[in-house]
Amino acid sequence: MNLIIFGPPGAGKGTQADFIVDKFNLYQLSTGEVLRNEIKNKTELGKEISSIINSGSLVSDDIVKKLVENYISNNKYKNRLIFDGYPRNLNQVQTLNELLTKYAQKIDLVLKLSVSLETITKRILERKTIEKRSDDSEELAVKRYKTYEKSTEPVIEYYKKLNLLKVIDGERTIDQINKEISDIITLI
Ligand code: AMP
């Protein structure tokens, strides 16, 4: 089984992805993390993309395609991938379809963790009080939330039409969300 997980920053996507990976013996492919590692390891690619990532823009679709193909083509990950942060636009959806066909695989499920902007803001304010941070992370988070919702909308709509999308209410407790996701995956 291959699946895609969507959710705005602060929705608890990382926590849920860790849980799915452990429980169902899958592998998480976070394109953002792979790209950050390239920068950390000072690879040729890392040098090429560091200014793009640091400015918050998207890396070119071709670069991301190569990274993703490395994983899809690897037998170790065959039918065991959770895509996180990819695909981010309709061009990447098309590329992903081509790659999956090329390596005789498909997407079986698309999860969207749905959390309101109000809840995200509340979580950040709570964290800020606990950690006594006085940066502008609230303002930034609101901006990232809006950008995220807007840019992923057509992608999510695409998977909805294919009947692959399950929207998960991310306002509940971690355990409740774990259980719902677990039940959905078990039924596939
Ligand atoms: P993320 O951790 O998913 O928020 O990604 C961090 C950064 O990596 C993004 O701001 C982009 O610069 C880059 N990135 C991650 N995934 C993609 C993608 N699918 N397409 C293009 N750029 C990406």
PDB file of C-alpha atoms and ligand atoms in Angstrom:
ATOM      1  CA  MET A   1       0.000   0.000   0.000  1.00  0.00           C
ATOM      2  CA  ASN A   2       1.170   3.515  -0.861  1.00  0.00           C
ATOM      3  CA  LEU A   3      -0.464   6.524   0.703  1.00  0.00           C
ATOM      4  CA  ILE A   4      -0.251  10.287   0.736  1.00  0.00           C
ATOM      5  CA  ILE A   5      -0.741  12.392   3.854  1.00  0.00           C
ATOM      6  CA  PHE A   6      -1.783  16.048   3.730  1.00  0.00           C
ATOM      7  CA  GLY A   7      -2.164  18.496   6.577  1.00  0.00           C
ATOM      8  CA  PRO A   8      -1.214  22.082   7.384  1.00  0.00           C
ATOM      9  CA  PRO A   9       1.830  22.851   9.557  1.00  0.00           C
ATOM     10  CA  GLY A  10       0.846  22.219  13.173  1.00  0.00           C
ATOM     11  CA  ALA A  11      -1.844  19.644  12.362  1.00  0.00           C
ATOM     12  CA  GLY A  12       0.080  16.770  13.931  1.00  0.00           C
ATOM     13  CA  LYS A  13       0.950  15.176  10.602  1.00  0.00           C
ATOM     14  CA  GLY A  14       4.414  14.116  11.793  1.00  0.00           C
ATOM     15  CA  THR A  15       3.030  12.378  14.880  1.00  0.00           C
ATOM     16  CA  GLN A  16       0.445  10.506  12.835  1.00  0.00           C
ATOM     17  CA  ALA A  17       2.900   9.577  10.081  1.00  0.00           C
ATOM     18  CA  ASP A  18       5.297   8.116  12.717  1.00  0.00           C
ATOM     19  CA  PHE A  19       2.464   6.056  14.100  1.00  0.00           C
ATOM     20  CA  ILE A  20       1.430   4.686  10.673  1.00  0.00           C
ATOM     21  CA  VAL A  21       5.037   3.889   9.784  1.00  0.00           C
ATOM     22  CA  ASP A  22       5.476   1.820  12.959  1.00  0.00           C
ATOM     23  CA  LYS A  23       2.148   0.084  12.946  1.00  0.00           C
ATOM     24  CA  PHE A  24       1.964  -0.839   9.264  1.00  0.00           C
ATOM     25  CA  ASN A  25       5.653  -1.222   8.527  1.00  0.00           C
ATOM     26  CA  LEU A  26       5.727   1.553   5.946  1.00  0.00           C
ATOM     27  CA  TYR A  27       8.373   4.111   5.009  1.00  0.00           C
ATOM     28  CA  GLN A  28       7.802   7.869   5.183  1.00  0.00           C
ATOM     29  CA  LEU A  29       9.102   9.905   2.275  1.00  0.00           C
ATOM     30  CA  SER A  30       9.125  13.527   3.352  1.00  0.00           C
ATOM     31  CA  THR A  31      10.502  15.487   0.411  1.00  0.00           C
ATOM     32  CA  GLY A  32      11.199  18.487   2.669  1.00  0.00           C
ATOM     33  CA  GLU A  33      13.294  16.321   4.977  1.00  0.00           C
ATOM     34  CA  VAL A  34      15.213  14.677   2.117  1.00  0.00           C
ATOM     35  CA  LEU A  35      15.981  18.129   0.688  1.00  0.00           C
ATOM     36  CA  ARG A  36      17.075  19.499   4.079  1.00  0.00           C
ATOM     37  CA  ASN A  37      19.404  16.507   4.475  1.00  0.00           C
ATOM     38  CA  GLU A  38      21.013  17.283   1.124  1.00  0.00           C
ATOM     39  CA  ILE A  39      21.786  20.770   2.454  1.00  0.00           C
ATOM     40  CA  LYS A  40      23.048  19.442   5.781  1.00  0.00           C
ATOM     41  CA  ASN A  41      25.346  16.969   4.003  1.00  0.00           C
ATOM     42  CA  LYS A  42      26.604  19.725   1.704  1.00  0.00           C
ATOM     43  CA  THR A  43      26.017  17.668  -1.459  1.00  0.00           C
ATOM     44  CA  GLU A  44      26.107  19.251  -4.915  1.00  0.00           C
ATOM     45  CA  LEU A  45      22.315  19.253  -4.925  1.00  0.00           C
ATOM     46  CA  GLY A  46      22.288  20.700  -1.416  1.00  0.00           C
ATOM     47  CA  LYS A  47      24.407  23.656  -2.536  1.00  0.00           C
ATOM     48  CA  GLU A  48      22.122  24.218  -5.508  1.00  0.00           C
ATOM     49  CA  ILE A  49      18.903  24.300  -3.499  1.00  0.00           C
ATOM     50  CA  SER A  50      19.853  25.886  -0.184  1.00  0.00           C
ATOM     51  CA  SER A  51      18.965  29.449  -1.158  1.00  0.00           C
ATOM     52  CA  ILE A  52      15.640  28.335  -2.664  1.00  0.00           C
ATOM     53  CA  ILE A  53      14.620  26.425   0.457  1.00  0.00           C
ATOM     54  CA  ASN A  54      15.784  29.178   2.782  1.00  0.00           C
ATOM     55  CA  SER A  55      13.672  31.719   0.937  1.00  0.00           C
ATOM     56  CA  GLY A  56      10.614  29.502   1.363  1.00  0.00           C
ATOM     57  CA  SER A  57      10.098  28.926  -2.372  1.00  0.00           C
ATOM     58  CA  LEU A  58       9.500  25.558  -3.975  1.00  0.00           C
ATOM     59  CA  VAL A  59      12.347  23.561  -5.478  1.00  0.00           C
ATOM     60  CA  SER A  60      11.904  22.754  -9.181  1.00  0.00           C
ATOM     61  CA  ASP A  61       9.606  19.873 -10.085  1.00  0.00           C
ATOM     62  CA  ASP A  62      12.487  18.152 -11.934  1.00  0.00           C
ATOM     63  CA  ILE A  63      14.700  18.034  -8.861  1.00  0.00           C
ATOM     64  CA  VAL A  64      11.911  16.640  -6.719  1.00  0.00           C
ATOM     65  CA  LYS A  65      11.045  14.113  -9.440  1.00  0.00           C
ATOM     66  CA  LYS A  66      14.569  12.657  -9.324  1.00  0.00           C
ATOM     67  CA  LEU A  67      14.450  12.314  -5.541  1.00  0.00           C
ATOM     68  CA  VAL A  68      11.039  10.686  -5.604  1.00  0.00           C
ATOM     69  CA  GLU A  69      12.028   8.301  -8.384  1.00  0.00           C
ATOM     70  CA  ASN A  70      14.971   7.111  -6.253  1.00  0.00           C
ATOM     71  CA  TYR A  71      12.462   5.869  -3.705  1.00  0.00           C
ATOM     72  CA  ILE A  72       9.697   4.561  -5.984  1.00  0.00           C
ATOM     73  CA  SER A  73      12.211   2.595  -8.056  1.00  0.00           C
ATOM     74  CA  ASN A  74      13.784   1.007  -4.962  1.00  0.00           C
ATOM     75  CA  ASN A  75      12.372  -2.466  -4.244  1.00  0.00           C
ATOM     76  CA  LYS A  76      12.895  -1.951  -0.528  1.00  0.00           C
ATOM     77  CA  TYR A  77      10.108   0.650  -0.562  1.00  0.00           C
ATOM     78  CA  LYS A  78       7.862  -0.980  -3.126  1.00  0.00           C
ATOM     79  CA  ASN A  79       4.222  -0.428  -2.121  1.00  0.00           C
ATOM     80  CA  ARG A  80       5.346   0.794   1.290  1.00  0.00           C
ATOM     81  CA  LEU A  81       5.559   4.559   0.901  1.00  0.00           C
ATOM     82  CA  ILE A  82       3.848   7.374   2.744  1.00  0.00           C
ATOM     83  CA  PHE A  83       4.308  10.529   0.688  1.00  0.00           C
ATOM     84  CA  ASP A  84       4.570  13.623   2.864  1.00  0.00           C
ATOM     85  CA  GLY A  85       4.989  17.037   1.235  1.00  0.00           C
ATOM     86  CA  TYR A  86       4.521  15.576  -2.227  1.00  0.00           C
ATOM     87  CA  PRO A  87       2.779  16.051  -4.625  1.00  0.00           C
ATOM     88  CA  ARG A  88       2.429  19.780  -4.050  1.00  0.00           C
ATOM     89  CA  ASN A  89       0.939  20.881  -7.367  1.00  0.00           C
ATOM     90  CA  LEU A  90      -0.872  19.326 -10.329  1.00  0.00           C
ATOM     91  CA  ASN A  91       2.305  18.951 -12.351  1.00  0.00           C
ATOM     92  CA  GLN A  92       3.754  16.831  -9.551  1.00  0.00           C
ATOM     93  CA  VAL A  93       0.532  14.791  -9.467  1.00  0.00           C
ATOM     94  CA  GLN A  94       1.046  13.992 -13.145  1.00  0.00           C
ATOM     95  CA  THR A  95       4.692  13.081 -12.584  1.00  0.00           C
ATOM     96  CA  LEU A  96       3.795  10.886  -9.640  1.00  0.00           C
ATOM     97  CA  ASN A  97       1.221   9.057 -11.775  1.00  0.00           C
ATOM     98  CA  GLU A  98       3.832   8.439 -14.468  1.00  0.00           C
ATOM     99  CA  LEU A  99       6.385   7.170 -11.964  1.00  0.00           C
ATOM    100  CA  LEU A 100       3.900   4.885 -10.258  1.00  0.00           C
ATOM    101  CA  THR A 101       2.865   3.400 -13.603  1.00  0.00           C
ATOM    102  CA  LYS A 102       6.502   2.963 -14.612  1.00  0.00           C
ATOM    103  CA  TYR A 103       7.208   0.924 -11.460  1.00  0.00           C
ATOM    104  CA  ALA A 104       3.836  -0.894 -11.433  1.00  0.00           C
ATOM    105  CA  GLN A 105       2.457   0.751  -8.328  1.00  0.00           C
ATOM    106  CA  LYS A 106      -0.422   3.005  -7.345  1.00  0.00           C
ATOM    107  CA  ILE A 107      -1.741   5.245  -4.596  1.00  0.00           C
ATOM    108  CA  ASP A 108      -4.217   3.379  -2.431  1.00  0.00           C
ATOM    109  CA  LEU A 109      -5.228   6.072   0.020  1.00  0.00           C
ATOM    110  CA  VAL A 110      -4.972   9.821   0.547  1.00  0.00           C
ATOM    111  CA  LEU A 111      -5.389  11.207   4.061  1.00  0.00           C
ATOM    112  CA  LYS A 112      -6.052  14.816   4.859  1.00  0.00           C
ATOM    113  CA  LEU A 113      -5.698  15.931   8.460  1.00  0.00           C
ATOM    114  CA  SER A 114      -8.151  18.745   8.800  1.00  0.00           C
ATOM    115  CA  VAL A 115      -7.547  21.351  11.514  1.00  0.00           C
ATOM    116  CA  SER A 116      -8.994  24.857  11.693  1.00  0.00           C
ATOM    117  CA  LEU A 117      -6.824  27.932  11.663  1.00  0.00           C
ATOM    118  CA  GLU A 118      -8.285  28.799  15.058  1.00  0.00           C
ATOM    119  CA  THR A 119      -7.008  25.553  16.587  1.00  0.00           C
ATOM    120  CA  ILE A 120      -3.568  25.933  15.025  1.00  0.00           C
ATOM    121  CA  THR A 121      -3.295  29.470  16.411  1.00  0.00           C
ATOM    122  CA  LYS A 122      -4.434  28.283  19.841  1.00  0.00           C
ATOM    123  CA  ARG A 123      -1.835  25.482  19.872  1.00  0.00           C
ATOM    124  CA  ILE A 124       0.904  27.927  18.978  1.00  0.00           C
ATOM    125  CA  LEU A 125      -0.162  30.374  21.677  1.00  0.00           C
ATOM    126  CA  GLU A 126      -0.142  27.579  24.263  1.00  0.00           C
ATOM    127  CA  ARG A 127       3.291  26.459  23.179  1.00  0.00           C
ATOM    128  CA  LYS A 128       4.513  30.026  23.291  1.00  0.00           C
ATOM    129  CA  THR A 129       3.338  30.406  26.908  1.00  0.00           C
ATOM    130  CA  ILE A 130       4.978  27.132  27.940  1.00  0.00           C
ATOM    131  CA  GLU A 131       8.230  27.767  26.127  1.00  0.00           C
ATOM    132  CA  LYS A 132       8.185  31.522  26.850  1.00  0.00           C
ATOM    133  CA  ARG A 133       9.044  32.299  23.275  1.00  0.00           C
ATOM    134  CA  SER A 134       8.452  35.787  22.067  1.00  0.00           C
ATOM    135  CA  ASP A 135       9.041  35.416  18.335  1.00  0.00           C
ATOM    136  CA  ASP A 136       6.481  36.074  15.649  1.00  0.00           C
ATOM    137  CA  SER A 137       5.758  32.392  15.065  1.00  0.00           C
ATOM    138  CA  GLU A 138       2.022  32.944  15.331  1.00  0.00           C
ATOM    139  CA  GLU A 139       1.959  35.358  12.431  1.00  0.00           C
ATOM    140  CA  LEU A 140       4.226  33.088  10.413  1.00  0.00           C
ATOM    141  CA  ALA A 141       2.134  30.032  11.146  1.00  0.00           C
ATOM    142  CA  VAL A 142      -1.022  31.764   9.950  1.00  0.00           C
ATOM    143  CA  LYS A 143       0.738  32.678   6.736  1.00  0.00           C
ATOM    144  CA  ARG A 144       2.026  29.138   6.207  1.00  0.00           C
ATOM    145  CA  TYR A 145      -1.416  27.709   6.951  1.00  0.00           C
ATOM    146  CA  LYS A 146      -3.082  29.878   4.322  1.00  0.00           C
ATOM    147  CA  THR A 147      -0.419  29.200   1.717  1.00  0.00           C
ATOM    148  CA  TYR A 148      -0.659  25.497   2.404  1.00  0.00           C
ATOM    149  CA  GLU A 149      -4.446  25.329   2.127  1.00  0.00           C
ATOM    150  CA  LYS A 150      -4.440  27.334  -1.080  1.00  0.00           C
ATOM    151  CA  SER A 151      -1.666  25.454  -2.848  1.00  0.00           C
ATOM    152  CA  THR A 152      -2.814  21.946  -1.966  1.00  0.00           C
ATOM    153  CA  GLU A 153      -6.485  22.578  -2.737  1.00  0.00           C
ATOM    154  CA  PRO A 154      -6.393  21.488  -6.432  1.00  0.00           C
ATOM    155  CA  VAL A 155      -4.268  18.465  -5.549  1.00  0.00           C
ATOM    156  CA  ILE A 156      -6.676  17.365  -2.845  1.00  0.00           C
ATOM    157  CA  GLU A 157      -9.617  17.954  -5.188  1.00  0.00           C
ATOM    158  CA  TYR A 158      -7.947  15.659  -7.754  1.00  0.00           C
ATOM    159  CA  TYR A 159      -7.722  12.754  -5.280  1.00  0.00           C
ATOM    160  CA  LYS A 160     -11.230  13.429  -4.009  1.00  0.00           C
ATOM    161  CA  LYS A 161     -12.576  12.899  -7.521  1.00  0.00           C
ATOM    162  CA  LEU A 162     -10.764   9.557  -7.660  1.00  0.00           C
ATOM    163  CA  ASN A 163     -12.486   8.563  -4.401  1.00  0.00           C
ATOM    164  CA  LEU A 164      -9.149   8.076  -2.684  1.00  0.00           C
ATOM    165  CA  LEU A 165      -9.501  10.899  -0.169  1.00  0.00           C
ATOM    166  CA  LYS A 166     -10.354  10.453   3.509  1.00  0.00           C
ATOM    167  CA  VAL A 167     -10.620  13.618   5.558  1.00  0.00           C
ATOM    168  CA  ILE A 168      -9.622  13.076   9.180  1.00  0.00           C
ATOM    169  CA  ASP A 169     -10.853  15.417  11.897  1.00  0.00           C
ATOM    170  CA  GLY A 170      -7.555  16.580  13.386  1.00  0.00           C
ATOM    171  CA  GLU A 171      -9.234  18.496  16.215  1.00  0.00           C
ATOM    172  CA  ARG A 172      -9.495  15.372  18.370  1.00  0.00           C
ATOM    173  CA  THR A 173      -6.947  13.674  20.634  1.00  0.00           C
ATOM    174  CA  ILE A 174      -3.884  11.969  19.161  1.00  0.00           C
ATOM    175  CA  ASP A 175      -5.230   8.558  20.229  1.00  0.00           C
ATOM    176  CA  GLN A 176      -8.612   9.113  18.604  1.00  0.00           C
ATOM    177  CA  ILE A 177      -6.961  10.171  15.358  1.00  0.00           C
ATOM    178  CA  ASN A 178      -4.574   7.172  15.511  1.00  0.00           C
ATOM    179  CA  LYS A 179      -7.532   4.866  15.860  1.00  0.00           C
ATOM    180  CA  GLU A 180      -9.480   6.332  12.965  1.00  0.00           C
ATOM    181  CA  ILE A 181      -6.489   6.185  10.623  1.00  0.00           C
ATOM    182  CA  SER A 182      -5.704   2.672  11.752  1.00  0.00           C
ATOM    183  CA  ASP A 183      -9.265   1.509  11.067  1.00  0.00           C
ATOM    184  CA  ILE A 184      -9.229   3.068   7.591  1.00  0.00           C
ATOM    185  CA  ILE A 185      -5.904   1.461   6.639  1.00  0.00           C
ATOM    186  CA  THR A 186      -6.937  -1.929   7.986  1.00  0.00           C
ATOM    187  CA  LEU A 187      -9.969  -1.885   5.708  1.00  0.00           C
ATOM    188  CA  ILE A 188      -7.915  -1.305   2.567  1.00  0.00           C
TER     189      ILE A 188
HETATM  190  P1  AMP B   1       8.297  20.907   3.958  1.00  0.00           P
HETATM  191  O1  AMP B   1       9.122  20.330   5.069  1.00  0.00           O
HETATM  192  O2  AMP B   1       7.413  19.866   3.308  1.00  0.00           O
HETATM  193  O3  AMP B   1       7.524  22.113   4.391  1.00  0.00           O
HETATM  194  O4  AMP B   1       9.321  21.384   2.822  1.00  0.00           O
HETATM  195  C1  AMP B   1      10.336  22.328   3.077  1.00  0.00           C
HETATM  196  C2  AMP B   1      10.806  22.954   1.782  1.00  0.00           C
HETATM  197  O5  AMP B   1      11.316  21.949   0.901  1.00  0.00           O
HETATM  198  C3  AMP B   1       9.706  23.651   0.993  1.00  0.00           C
HETATM  199  O6  AMP B   1       9.502  24.965   1.404  1.00  0.00           O
HETATM  200  C4  AMP B   1      10.277  23.587  -0.411  1.00  0.00           C
HETATM  201  O7  AMP B   1      11.279  24.541  -0.633  1.00  0.00           O
HETATM  202  C5  AMP B   1      10.933  22.227  -0.434  1.00  0.00           C
HETATM  203  N1  AMP B   1      10.006  21.164  -0.890  1.00  0.00           N
HETATM  204  C6  AMP B   1       9.529  20.124  -0.148  1.00  0.00           C
HETATM  205  N2  AMP B   1       8.695  19.351  -0.863  1.00  0.00           N
HETATM  206  C7  AMP B   1       8.638  19.918  -2.094  1.00  0.00           C
HETATM  207  C8  AMP B   1       7.933  19.593  -3.284  1.00  0.00           C
HETATM  208  N3  AMP B   1       7.093  18.535  -3.353  1.00  0.00           N
HETATM  209  N4  AMP B   1       8.123  20.395  -4.360  1.00  0.00           N
HETATM  210  C9  AMP B   1       8.952  21.449  -4.336  1.00  0.00           C
HETATM  211  N5  AMP B   1       9.624  21.826  -3.234  1.00  0.00           N
HETATM  212  C10 AMP B   1       9.486  21.071  -2.119  1.00  0.00           C
END
